[in-house]
């Protein structure tokens, strides 16, 4: 199995790079399932059909930097209440880009003794992720 380093991944809102990111993580992709079990289902097993996909969200952990234009854009996006275009560029050894629209739906600044200021920002994806 080949392993890939995460160093070098880039997160952008349109063409603006968001700075000081420590980690990028997806919540998990899910499908809404509709139960189709009836009184005569084989082996008394529950059955389902797939309805729609929920592409989840993305959580960013950042060193807080009030001078970073990209971080300012995320705060502005939270207040704007409209979906924006984002993309994640994976490092050079995995030249893959995920592009999606999302709402900034949660911002959690943290001030902890003995640590640099940090902020966790969550984006809720609307629509599908395009992988190129």
CSV table of N, CA, C and O in Angstrom, one decimal:
chain,number,residue,atom,x,y,z
A,1,UNK,N,0.8,-1.2,0.0
A,1,UNK,CA,0.0,0.0,0.0
A,1,UNK,C,0.9,1.2,0.0
A,1,UNK,O,1.8,1.3,0.7
A,2,UNK,N,0.5,2.2,-0.8
A,2,UNK,CA,1.3,3.4,-0.9
A,2,UNK,C,0.7,4.4,0.2
A,2,UNK,O,-0.5,4.5,0.3
A,3,UNK,N,1.6,5.1,0.9
A,3,UNK,CA,1.1,6.1,1.9
A,3,UNK,C,1.5,7.5,1.3
A,3,UNK,O,2.5,7.6,0.6
A,4,UNK,N,0.7,8.4,1.6
A,4,UNK,CA,0.9,9.8,1.1
A,4,UNK,C,1.0,10.8,2.3
A,4,UNK,O,0.2,10.7,3.2
A,5,UNK,N,1.9,11.7,2.2
A,5,UNK,CA,2.0,12.7,3.2
A,5,UNK,C,0.9,13.8,3.0
A,5,UNK,O,0.6,14.1,1.8
A,6,UNK,N,0.4,14.4,4.0
A,6,UNK,CA,-0.6,15.4,3.9
A,6,UNK,C,0.0,16.8,3.7
A,6,UNK,O,-0.7,17.8,3.3
A,7,UNK,N,1.3,17.0,4.0
A,7,UNK,CA,1.9,18.3,3.9
A,7,UNK,C,1.8,18.8,2.5
A,7,UNK,O,2.1,18.1,1.5
A,8,UNK,N,1.4,20.0,2.3
A,8,UNK,CA,1.3,20.6,1.0
A,8,UNK,C,-0.2,20.7,0.5
A,8,UNK,O,-0.4,21.3,-0.5
A,9,UNK,N,-1.1,20.2,1.3
A,9,UNK,CA,-2.5,20.3,0.9
A,9,UNK,C,-2.9,21.8,1.0
A,9,UNK,O,-2.5,22.5,1.9
A,10,UNK,N,-3.8,22.3,0.1
A,10,UNK,CA,-4.2,23.7,0.0
A,10,UNK,C,-5.7,23.7,0.0
A,10,UNK,O,-6.4,23.0,-0.8
A,11,UNK,N,-6.3,24.6,0.8
A,11,UNK,CA,-7.7,24.9,0.8
A,11,UNK,C,-8.0,26.3,0.3
A,11,UNK,O,-7.3,27.2,0.8
A,12,UNK,N,-8.9,26.4,-0.7
A,12,UNK,CA,-9.1,27.8,-1.2
A,12,UNK,C,-10.6,28.1,-1.3
A,12,UNK,O,-11.4,27.1,-1.4
A,13,UNK,N,-10.9,29.3,-1.2
A,13,UNK,CA,-12.3,29.8,-1.5
A,13,UNK,C,-12.1,30.5,-2.8
A,13,UNK,O,-11.4,31.5,-2.9
A,14,UNK,N,-12.7,30.0,-3.8
A,14,UNK,CA,-12.5,30.4,-5.2
A,14,UNK,C,-11.0,30.4,-5.5
A,14,UNK,O,-10.4,29.3,-5.4
A,15,UNK,N,-10.3,31.5,-5.7
A,15,UNK,CA,-8.9,31.5,-5.9
A,15,UNK,C,-8.0,32.0,-4.8
A,15,UNK,O,-6.8,32.1,-4.9
A,16,UNK,N,-8.7,32.3,-3.6
A,16,UNK,CA,-7.9,32.8,-2.4
A,16,UNK,C,-7.6,31.6,-1.5
A,16,UNK,O,-8.5,30.9,-1.0
A,17,UNK,N,-6.3,31.4,-1.2
A,17,UNK,CA,-5.8,30.4,-0.3
A,17,UNK,C,-6.1,30.8,1.1
A,17,UNK,O,-5.9,31.9,1.5
A,18,UNK,N,-6.6,29.8,1.9
A,18,UNK,CA,-6.8,30.1,3.3
A,18,UNK,C,-5.5,29.7,4.0
A,18,UNK,O,-5.1,28.5,3.8
A,19,UNK,N,-5.0,30.6,4.8
A,19,UNK,CA,-3.7,30.3,5.4
A,19,UNK,C,-3.8,29.7,6.8
A,19,UNK,O,-4.8,29.7,7.5
A,20,UNK,N,-2.7,29.2,7.3
A,20,UNK,CA,-2.5,28.7,8.6
A,20,UNK,C,-3.3,27.5,9.0
A,20,UNK,O,-3.7,27.3,10.1
A,21,UNK,N,-3.6,26.7,8.0
A,21,UNK,CA,-4.4,25.5,8.3
A,21,UNK,C,-3.6,24.4,8.9
A,21,UNK,O,-2.5,24.0,8.3
A,22,UNK,N,-4.1,23.8,10.0
A,22,UNK,CA,-3.4,22.7,10.6
A,22,UNK,C,-4.0,21.3,10.1
A,22,UNK,O,-3.3,20.4,10.0
A,23,UNK,N,-5.3,21.3,9.9
A,23,UNK,CA,-5.9,20.1,9.4
A,23,UNK,C,-7.2,20.4,8.6
A,23,UNK,O,-7.8,21.4,8.8
A,24,UNK,N,-7.5,19.5,7.7
A,24,UNK,CA,-8.7,19.5,6.9
A,24,UNK,C,-9.3,18.1,7.0
A,24,UNK,O,-8.6,17.1,6.8
A,25,UNK,N,-10.6,18.0,7.4
A,25,UNK,CA,-11.2,16.7,7.5
A,25,UNK,C,-12.6,16.8,7.1
A,25,UNK,O,-13.3,17.8,7.3
A,26,UNK,N,-13.0,15.7,6.4
A,26,UNK,CA,-14.4,15.5,6.0
A,26,UNK,C,-15.2,14.9,7.1
A,26,UNK,O,-14.7,14.0,7.8
A,27,UNK,N,-16.5,15.3,7.2
A,27,UNK,CA,-17.4,14.7,8.2
A,27,UNK,C,-17.8,13.2,7.9
A,27,UNK,O,-18.0,12.4,8.7
A,28,UNK,N,-17.9,13.0,6.6
A,28,UNK,CA,-18.3,11.7,6.1
A,28,UNK,C,-19.5,11.8,5.2
A,28,UNK,O,-20.3,12.7,5.4
A,29,UNK,N,-19.4,11.1,4.1
A,29,UNK,CA,-20.5,11.1,3.1
A,29,UNK,C,-21.5,10.1,3.5
A,29,UNK,O,-21.2,9.0,3.9
A,30,UNK,N,-22.8,10.5,3.4
A,30,UNK,CA,-23.9,9.6,3.7
A,30,UNK,C,-24.9,9.5,2.6
A,30,UNK,O,-25.0,10.4,1.8
A,31,UNK,N,-25.7,8.5,2.7
A,31,UNK,CA,-26.9,8.4,1.8
A,31,UNK,C,-28.1,8.2,2.7
A,31,UNK,O,-28.1,7.5,3.7
A,32,UNK,N,-29.2,9.0,2.3
A,32,UNK,CA,-30.4,8.8,3.0
A,32,UNK,C,-31.1,7.5,2.5
A,32,UNK,O,-31.2,7.3,1.3
A,33,UNK,N,-31.4,6.6,3.4
A,33,UNK,CA,-31.9,5.3,3.0
A,33,UNK,C,-33.4,5.3,3.4
A,33,UNK,O,-33.8,5.7,4.5
A,34,UNK,N,-34.2,4.7,2.6
A,34,UNK,CA,-35.7,4.5,2.8
A,34,UNK,C,-35.9,3.1,3.1
A,34,UNK,O,-35.6,2.2,2.2
A,35,UNK,N,-36.6,2.8,4.2
A,35,UNK,CA,-36.8,1.4,4.5
A,35,UNK,C,-38.0,0.8,3.6
A,35,UNK,O,-39.0,1.5,3.4
A,36,UNK,N,-37.8,-0.4,3.1
A,36,UNK,CA,-38.8,-1.0,2.2
A,36,UNK,C,-39.2,-2.4,2.8
A,36,UNK,O,-39.9,-3.1,2.1
A,37,UNK,N,-38.8,-2.7,4.0
A,37,UNK,CA,-39.2,-3.9,4.6
A,37,UNK,C,-40.7,-4.1,4.7
A,37,UNK,O,-41.4,-3.1,5.0
A,38,UNK,N,-41.2,-5.3,4.4
A,38,UNK,CA,-42.6,-5.6,4.6
A,38,UNK,C,-42.8,-6.9,5.4
A,38,UNK,O,-41.8,-7.5,5.8
A,39,UNK,N,-44.0,-7.3,5.6
A,39,UNK,CA,-44.2,-8.4,6.5
A,39,UNK,C,-43.8,-9.7,5.9
A,39,UNK,O,-43.7,-10.7,6.7
A,40,UNK,N,-43.4,-9.8,4.7
A,40,UNK,CA,-43.0,-11.0,4.0
A,40,UNK,C,-41.5,-10.9,3.6
A,40,UNK,O,-41.1,-11.8,2.8
A,41,UNK,N,-40.8,-10.0,4.1
A,41,UNK,CA,-39.4,-9.9,3.7
A,41,UNK,C,-38.6,-11.1,4.0
A,41,UNK,O,-38.8,-11.7,5.1
A,42,UNK,N,-37.8,-11.6,3.0
A,42,UNK,CA,-37.0,-12.8,3.2
A,42,UNK,C,-36.1,-12.8,4.4
A,42,UNK,O,-35.4,-11.8,4.7
A,43,UNK,N,-36.1,-13.9,5.1
A,43,UNK,CA,-35.3,-14.1,6.3
A,43,UNK,C,-35.5,-13.0,7.4
A,43,UNK,O,-34.6,-12.7,8.2
A,44,UNK,N,-36.7,-12.3,7.4
A,44,UNK,CA,-37.0,-11.3,8.3
A,44,UNK,C,-35.9,-10.2,8.3
A,44,UNK,O,-35.6,-9.6,9.3
A,45,UNK,N,-35.3,-10.0,7.2
A,45,UNK,CA,-34.3,-9.0,7.1
A,45,UNK,C,-34.8,-7.6,6.6
A,45,UNK,O,-35.7,-7.6,5.7
A,46,UNK,N,-34.3,-6.6,7.2
A,46,UNK,CA,-34.7,-5.2,6.7
A,46,UNK,C,-34.2,-5.0,5.4
A,46,UNK,O,-33.0,-5.4,5.0
A,47,UNK,N,-34.9,-4.3,4.5
A,47,UNK,CA,-34.5,-3.9,3.2
A,47,UNK,C,-34.6,-2.4,3.0
A,47,UNK,O,-35.5,-1.8,3.6
A,48,UNK,N,-33.8,-1.9,2.1
A,48,UNK,CA,-33.7,-0.4,1.9
A,48,UNK,C,-33.5,-0.1,0.4
A,48,UNK,O,-33.0,-0.9,-0.3
A,49,UNK,N,-33.8,1.2,0.1
A,49,UNK,CA,-33.4,1.7,-1.2
A,49,UNK,C,-32.7,3.0,-0.9
A,49,UNK,O,-33.0,3.7,0.1
A,50,UNK,N,-31.8,3.4,-1.7
A,50,UNK,CA,-31.0,4.6,-1.6
A,50,UNK,C,-31.8,5.8,-2.2
A,50,UNK,O,-32.3,5.7,-3.3
A,51,UNK,N,-31.9,6.9,-1.5
A,51,UNK,CA,-32.6,8.1,-2.0
A,51,UNK,C,-31.6,9.1,-2.4
A,51,UNK,O,-31.2,9.2,-3.6
A,52,UNK,N,-31.1,10.0,-1.6
A,52,UNK,CA,-30.2,11.0,-1.9
A,52,UNK,C,-28.9,11.0,-1.2
A,52,UNK,O,-28.8,10.4,-0.1
A,53,UNK,N,-27.8,11.5,-1.7
A,53,UNK,CA,-26.5,11.6,-1.1
A,53,UNK,C,-26.4,12.9,-0.3
A,53,UNK,O,-26.8,13.9,-0.8
A,54,UNK,N,-25.8,12.8,0.8
A,54,UNK,CA,-25.4,14.0,1.6
A,54,UNK,C,-23.9,14.0,1.7
A,54,UNK,O,-23.3,13.1,2.2
A,55,UNK,N,-23.3,15.0,1.0
A,55,UNK,CA,-21.8,15.0,0.9
A,55,UNK,C,-21.2,15.5,2.2
A,55,UNK,O,-19.9,15.7,2.3
A,56,UNK,N,-22.0,15.8,3.2
A,56,UNK,CA,-21.4,16.1,4.5
A,56,UNK,C,-20.8,17.5,4.6
A,56,UNK,O,-21.4,18.5,4.1
A,57,UNK,N,-19.7,17.6,5.3
A,57,UNK,CA,-19.1,18.9,5.5
A,57,UNK,C,-17.6,18.7,5.6
A,57,UNK,O,-17.0,17.6,5.6
A,58,UNK,N,-16.9,19.9,5.8
A,58,UNK,CA,-15.5,19.9,6.0
A,58,UNK,C,-15.2,20.7,7.2
A,58,UNK,O,-15.8,21.8,7.4
A,59,UNK,N,-14.3,20.2,8.0
A,59,UNK,CA,-13.8,21.0,9.2
A,59,UNK,C,-12.4,21.4,9.0
A,59,UNK,O,-11.5,20.5,8.6
A,60,UNK,N,-12.1,22.7,9.2
A,60,UNK,CA,-10.8,23.2,9.1
A,60,UNK,C,-10.3,23.6,10.5
A,60,UNK,O,-11.0,24.2,11.3
A,61,UNK,N,-9.1,23.2,10.9
A,61,UNK,CA,-8.5,23.6,12.1
A,61,UNK,C,-7.3,24.6,11.7
A,61,UNK,O,-6.5,24.2,10.9
A,62,UNK,N,-7.4,25.8,12.3
A,62,UNK,CA,-6.4,26.8,11.8
A,62,UNK,C,-5.7,27.5,13.0
A,62,UNK,O,-6.3,27.6,14.1
A,63,UNK,N,-4.5,28.0,12.8
A,63,UNK,CA,-3.9,28.9,13.7
A,63,UNK,C,-4.6,30.3,13.4
A,63,UNK,O,-4.6,30.7,12.2
A,64,UNK,N,-5.2,30.9,14.3
A,64,UNK,CA,-6.0,32.1,14.0
A,64,UNK,C,-5.0,33.2,13.6
A,64,UNK,O,-4.0,33.5,14.2
A,65,UNK,N,-5.3,33.8,12.5
A,65,UNK,CA,-4.5,34.9,11.9
A,65,UNK,C,-5.4,36.0,11.4
A,65,UNK,O,-5.9,35.9,10.3
A,66,UNK,N,-5.6,37.1,12.2
A,66,UNK,CA,-6.5,38.1,11.7
A,66,UNK,C,-6.0,38.9,10.5
A,66,UNK,O,-6.8,39.6,9.8
A,67,UNK,N,-4.8,38.7,10.1
A,67,UNK,CA,-4.2,39.4,9.0
A,67,UNK,C,-4.3,38.5,7.7
A,67,UNK,O,-3.9,38.9,6.6
A,68,UNK,N,-4.8,37.3,7.8
A,68,UNK,CA,-4.9,36.4,6.7
A,68,UNK,C,-6.2,36.7,5.9
A,68,UNK,O,-7.3,36.5,6.4
A,69,UNK,N,-6.0,37.1,4.7
A,69,UNK,CA,-7.2,37.4,3.8
A,69,UNK,C,-8.1,36.2,3.7
A,69,UNK,O,-9.3,36.4,3.7
A,70,UNK,N,-7.6,35.0,3.5
A,70,UNK,CA,-8.4,33.8,3.4
A,70,UNK,C,-9.3,33.6,4.6
A,70,UNK,O,-10.4,33.2,4.5
A,71,UNK,N,-8.7,33.7,5.8
A,71,UNK,CA,-9.5,33.5,7.0
A,71,UNK,C,-10.6,34.6,7.1
A,71,UNK,O,-11.7,34.3,7.5
A,72,UNK,N,-10.3,35.8,6.7
A,72,UNK,CA,-11.3,36.9,6.7
A,72,UNK,C,-12.4,36.5,5.8
A,72,UNK,O,-13.6,36.8,6.1
A,73,UNK,N,-12.1,35.9,4.6
A,73,UNK,CA,-13.1,35.5,3.7
A,73,UNK,C,-14.1,34.5,4.3
A,73,UNK,O,-15.3,34.5,4.1
A,74,UNK,N,-13.6,33.6,5.1
A,74,UNK,CA,-14.4,32.6,5.8
A,74,UNK,C,-15.4,33.3,6.8
A,74,UNK,O,-16.5,32.9,6.9
A,75,UNK,N,-14.9,34.2,7.6
A,75,UNK,CA,-15.7,35.0,8.5
A,75,UNK,C,-16.8,35.7,7.7
A,75,UNK,O,-18.0,35.7,8.1
A,76,UNK,N,-16.4,36.3,6.6
A,76,UNK,CA,-17.4,37.1,5.8
A,76,UNK,C,-18.4,36.1,5.2
A,76,UNK,O,-19.6,36.4,5.2
A,77,UNK,N,-18.0,34.9,4.8
A,77,UNK,CA,-18.9,33.9,4.2
A,77,UNK,C,-19.9,33.5,5.3
A,77,UNK,O,-21.1,33.2,4.9
A,78,UNK,N,-19.5,33.4,6.5
A,78,UNK,CA,-20.4,33.0,7.6
A,78,UNK,C,-21.6,34.1,7.7
A,78,UNK,O,-22.7,33.7,7.7
A,79,UNK,N,-21.2,35.3,7.7
A,79,UNK,CA,-22.2,36.4,7.8
A,79,UNK,C,-23.0,36.6,6.5
A,79,UNK,O,-24.2,37.0,6.6
A,80,UNK,N,-22.5,36.2,5.3
A,80,UNK,CA,-23.2,36.4,4.1
A,80,UNK,C,-24.4,35.4,3.9
A,80,UNK,O,-25.3,35.7,3.2
A,81,UNK,N,-24.3,34.3,4.6
A,81,UNK,CA,-25.4,33.3,4.5
A,81,UNK,C,-25.7,32.8,3.1
A,81,UNK,O,-26.8,32.5,2.8
A,82,UNK,N,-24.7,32.7,2.3
A,82,UNK,CA,-24.8,32.2,0.9
A,82,UNK,C,-23.7,31.2,0.7
A,82,UNK,O,-22.6,31.3,1.3
A,83,UNK,N,-24.0,30.2,-0.1
A,83,UNK,CA,-22.9,29.2,-0.5
A,83,UNK,C,-21.9,29.8,-1.3
A,83,UNK,O,-22.1,30.7,-2.2
A,84,UNK,N,-20.6,29.4,-1.1
A,84,UNK,CA,-19.5,29.9,-1.8
A,84,UNK,C,-18.8,28.6,-2.4
A,84,UNK,O,-19.0,27.5,-2.0
A,85,UNK,N,-17.9,28.9,-3.4
A,85,UNK,CA,-17.2,27.8,-4.1
A,85,UNK,C,-15.8,27.6,-3.3
A,85,UNK,O,-15.1,28.6,-3.1
A,86,UNK,N,-15.5,26.3,-3.0
A,86,UNK,CA,-14.3,26.0,-2.3
A,86,UNK,C,-13.6,24.9,-3.1
A,86,UNK,O,-14.2,24.1,-3.8
A,87,UNK,N,-12.3,24.7,-2.8
A,87,UNK,CA,-11.6,23.5,-3.4
A,87,UNK,C,-10.4,23.1,-2.5
A,87,UNK,O,-9.8,24.0,-1.8
A,88,UNK,N,-10.2,21.9,-2.4
A,88,UNK,CA,-9.1,21.3,-1.7
A,88,UNK,C,-8.1,20.7,-2.7
A,88,UNK,O,-8.5,19.8,-3.5
A,89,UNK,N,-6.9,21.1,-2.7
A,89,UNK,CA,-5.9,20.6,-3.6
A,89,UNK,C,-5.0,19.7,-2.8
A,89,UNK,O,-4.4,20.1,-1.8
A,90,UNK,N,-5.0,18.4,-3.1
A,90,UNK,CA,-4.2,17.5,-2.4
A,90,UNK,C,-2.7,17.7,-2.8
A,90,UNK,O,-2.4,18.3,-3.8
A,91,UNK,N,-1.8,17.2,-1.9
A,91,UNK,CA,-0.3,17.4,-2.2
A,91,UNK,C,0.1,16.9,-3.6
A,91,UNK,O,-0.6,16.1,-4.2
A,92,UNK,N,1.3,17.3,-4.0
A,92,UNK,CA,1.8,17.0,-5.3
A,92,UNK,C,1.8,15.5,-5.6
A,92,UNK,O,1.6,15.1,-6.7
A,93,UNK,N,2.1,14.6,-4.6
A,93,UNK,CA,2.1,13.2,-4.9
A,93,UNK,C,0.8,12.6,-5.1
A,93,UNK,O,0.7,11.4,-5.5
A,94,UNK,N,-0.3,13.3,-4.9
A,94,UNK,CA,-1.7,12.9,-5.2
A,94,UNK,C,-2.4,14.0,-5.8
A,94,UNK,O,-3.2,14.7,-5.2
A,95,UNK,N,-2.1,14.3,-7.1
A,95,UNK,CA,-2.6,15.5,-7.7
A,95,UNK,C,-4.1,15.4,-8.0
A,95,UNK,O,-4.6,15.2,-9.1
A,96,UNK,N,-4.9,15.6,-6.9
A,96,UNK,CA,-6.3,15.5,-7.0
A,96,UNK,C,-6.9,16.8,-6.4
A,96,UNK,O,-6.4,17.3,-5.4
A,97,UNK,N,-8.0,17.3,-7.0
A,97,UNK,CA,-8.7,18.5,-6.5
A,97,UNK,C,-10.1,18.2,-6.2
A,97,UNK,O,-10.8,17.6,-7.1
A,98,UNK,N,-10.6,18.5,-5.0
A,98,UNK,CA,-12.0,18.4,-4.7
A,98,UNK,C,-12.6,19.8,-4.8
A,98,UNK,O,-12.2,20.7,-4.0
A,99,UNK,N,-13.7,20.0,-5.6
A,99,UNK,CA,-14.3,21.3,-5.7
A,99,UNK,C,-15.8,21.1,-5.3
A,99,UNK,O,-16.4,20.2,-5.6
A,100,UNK,N,-16.3,22.1,-4.5
A,100,UNK,CA,-17.6,22.0,-4.0
A,100,UNK,C,-18.1,23.4,-3.5
A,100,UNK,O,-17.3,24.3,-3.3
A,101,UNK,N,-19.5,23.5,-3.4
A,101,UNK,CA,-20.1,24.7,-2.8
A,101,UNK,C,-20.4,24.4,-1.4
A,101,UNK,O,-20.8,23.2,-1.1
A,102,UNK,N,-20.3,25.4,-0.5
A,102,UNK,CA,-20.6,25.1,0.9
A,102,UNK,C,-21.0,26.4,1.6
A,102,UNK,O,-20.6,27.5,1.2
A,103,UNK,N,-21.7,26.2,2.7
A,103,UNK,CA,-22.0,27.3,3.6
A,103,UNK,C,-21.0,27.2,4.8
A,103,UNK,O,-20.8,26.1,5.3
A,104,UNK,N,-20.5,28.3,5.3
A,104,UNK,CA,-19.8,28.3,6.6
A,104,UNK,C,-20.8,28.3,7.6
A,104,UNK,O,-21.6,29.3,7.7
A,105,UNK,N,-21.0,27.2,8.4
A,105,UNK,CA,-22.1,27.1,9.3
A,105,UNK,C,-21.7,27.1,10.8
A,105,UNK,O,-22.5,27.2,11.7
A,106,UNK,N,-20.3,27.1,11.0
A,106,UNK,CA,-19.9,27.1,12.4
A,106,UNK,C,-18.4,27.7,12.5
A,106,UNK,O,-17.6,27.2,11.7
A,107,UNK,N,-18.2,28.6,13.4
A,107,UNK,CA,-16.9,29.1,13.7
A,107,UNK,C,-16.6,29.0,15.2
A,107,UNK,O,-17.4,29.6,15.9
A,108,UNK,N,-15.6,28.4,15.6
A,108,UNK,CA,-15.3,28.2,17.0
A,108,UNK,C,-13.9,28.6,17.3
A,108,UNK,O,-12.9,27.9,17.3
A,109,UNK,N,-13.7,29.9,17.7
A,109,UNK,CA,-12.4,30.4,18.2
A,109,UNK,C,-12.0,29.7,19.5
A,109,UNK,O,-12.9,29.4,20.3
A,110,UNK,N,-10.7,29.5,19.8
A,110,UNK,CA,-10.3,28.9,21.0
A,110,UNK,C,-9.0,29.7,21.5
A,110,UNK,O,-8.1,30.0,20.8
A,111,UNK,N,-9.1,30.0,22.8
A,111,UNK,CA,-8.0,30.7,23.5
A,111,UNK,C,-7.6,29.8,24.7
A,111,UNK,O,-8.4,29.6,25.6
A,112,UNK,N,-6.5,29.2,24.6
A,112,UNK,CA,-6.0,28.2,25.6
A,112,UNK,C,-4.6,28.6,26.1
A,112,UNK,O,-3.8,28.9,25.3
A,113,UNK,N,-4.4,28.5,27.4
A,113,UNK,CA,-3.2,28.8,28.0
A,113,UNK,C,-2.1,27.9,27.5
A,113,UNK,O,-2.3,26.7,27.3
A,114,UNK,N,-1.0,28.5,27.1
A,114,UNK,CA,0.2,27.7,26.6
A,114,UNK,C,0.0,27.3,25.1
A,114,UNK,O,0.8,26.5,24.6
A,115,UNK,N,-1.0,27.8,24.4
A,115,UNK,CA,-1.2,27.5,23.0
A,115,UNK,C,-1.4,28.7,22.2
A,115,UNK,O,-1.8,29.8,22.7
A,116,UNK,N,-1.1,28.7,20.9
A,116,UNK,CA,-1.4,29.8,20.0
A,116,UNK,C,-2.9,29.8,19.8
A,116,UNK,O,-3.6,28.9,20.0
A,117,UNK,N,-3.4,31.0,19.5
A,117,UNK,CA,-4.8,31.2,19.2
A,117,UNK,C,-5.2,30.3,18.1
A,117,UNK,O,-4.5,30.2,17.1
A,118,UNK,N,-6.4,29.6,18.1
A,118,UNK,CA,-6.8,28.8,17.1
A,118,UNK,C,-8.3,29.0,16.8
A,118,UNK,O,-9.0,29.6,17.6
A,119,UNK,N,-8.7,28.5,15.7
A,119,UNK,CA,-10.1,28.5,15.3
A,119,UNK,C,-10.5,27.3,14.5
A,119,UNK,O,-9.7,26.8,13.7
A,120,UNK,N,-11.6,26.7,14.8
A,120,UNK,CA,-12.2,25.6,14.0
A,120,UNK,C,-13.3,26.1,13.2
A,120,UNK,O,-14.2,26.8,13.8
A,121,UNK,N,-13.3,25.9,11.9
A,121,UNK,CA,-14.4,26.4,11.0
A,121,UNK,C,-15.0,25.2,10.3
A,121,UNK,O,-14.3,24.3,9.7
A,122,UNK,N,-16.3,25.1,10.3
A,122,UNK,CA,-17.0,24.0,9.7
A,122,UNK,C,-17.8,24.6,8.5
A,122,UNK,O,-18.4,25.6,8.6
A,123,UNK,N,-17.7,23.8,7.4
A,123,UNK,CA,-18.5,24.2,6.2
A,123,UNK,C,-19.4,23.0,5.8
A,123,UNK,O,-19.0,21.9,5.8
A,124,UNK,N,-20.7,23.3,5.6
A,124,UNK,CA,-21.6,22.3,5.2
A,124,UNK,C,-21.7,22.4,3.6
A,124,UNK,O,-22.1,23.4,3.0
A,125,UNK,N,-21.4,21.2,3.0
A,125,UNK,CA,-21.4,21.1,1.6
A,125,UNK,C,-22.8,21.0,1.1
A,125,UNK,O,-23.7,20.3,1.6
A,126,UNK,N,-23.1,21.8,0.0
A,126,UNK,CA,-24.4,21.8,-0.7
A,126,UNK,C,-24.2,21.3,-2.1
A,126,UNK,O,-23.3,21.8,-2.8
A,127,UNK,N,-24.9,20.3,-2.5
A,127,UNK,CA,-24.6,19.7,-3.8
A,127,UNK,C,-23.5,18.6,-3.7
A,127,UNK,O,-23.2,18.2,-2.7
A,128,UNK,N,-23.0,18.3,-4.9
A,128,UNK,CA,-22.0,17.2,-4.9
A,128,UNK,C,-20.6,17.8,-5.0
A,128,UNK,O,-20.3,19.0,-5.3
A,129,UNK,N,-19.6,16.9,-4.6
A,129,UNK,CA,-18.2,17.3,-4.7
A,129,UNK,C,-17.7,16.8,-6.1
A,129,UNK,O,-18.1,15.7,-6.6
A,130,UNK,N,-17.0,17.7,-6.8
A,130,UNK,CA,-16.4,17.3,-8.1
A,130,UNK,C,-15.0,16.9,-7.9
A,130,UNK,O,-14.2,17.7,-7.3
A,131,UNK,N,-14.6,15.8,-8.3
A,131,UNK,CA,-13.2,15.3,-8.1
A,131,UNK,C,-12.5,15.3,-9.5
A,131,UNK,O,-13.0,14.8,-10.4
A,132,UNK,N,-11.4,16.1,-9.5
A,132,UNK,CA,-10.6,16.1,-10.8
A,132,UNK,C,-9.1,15.9,-10.5
A,132,UNK,O,-8.7,15.8,-9.4
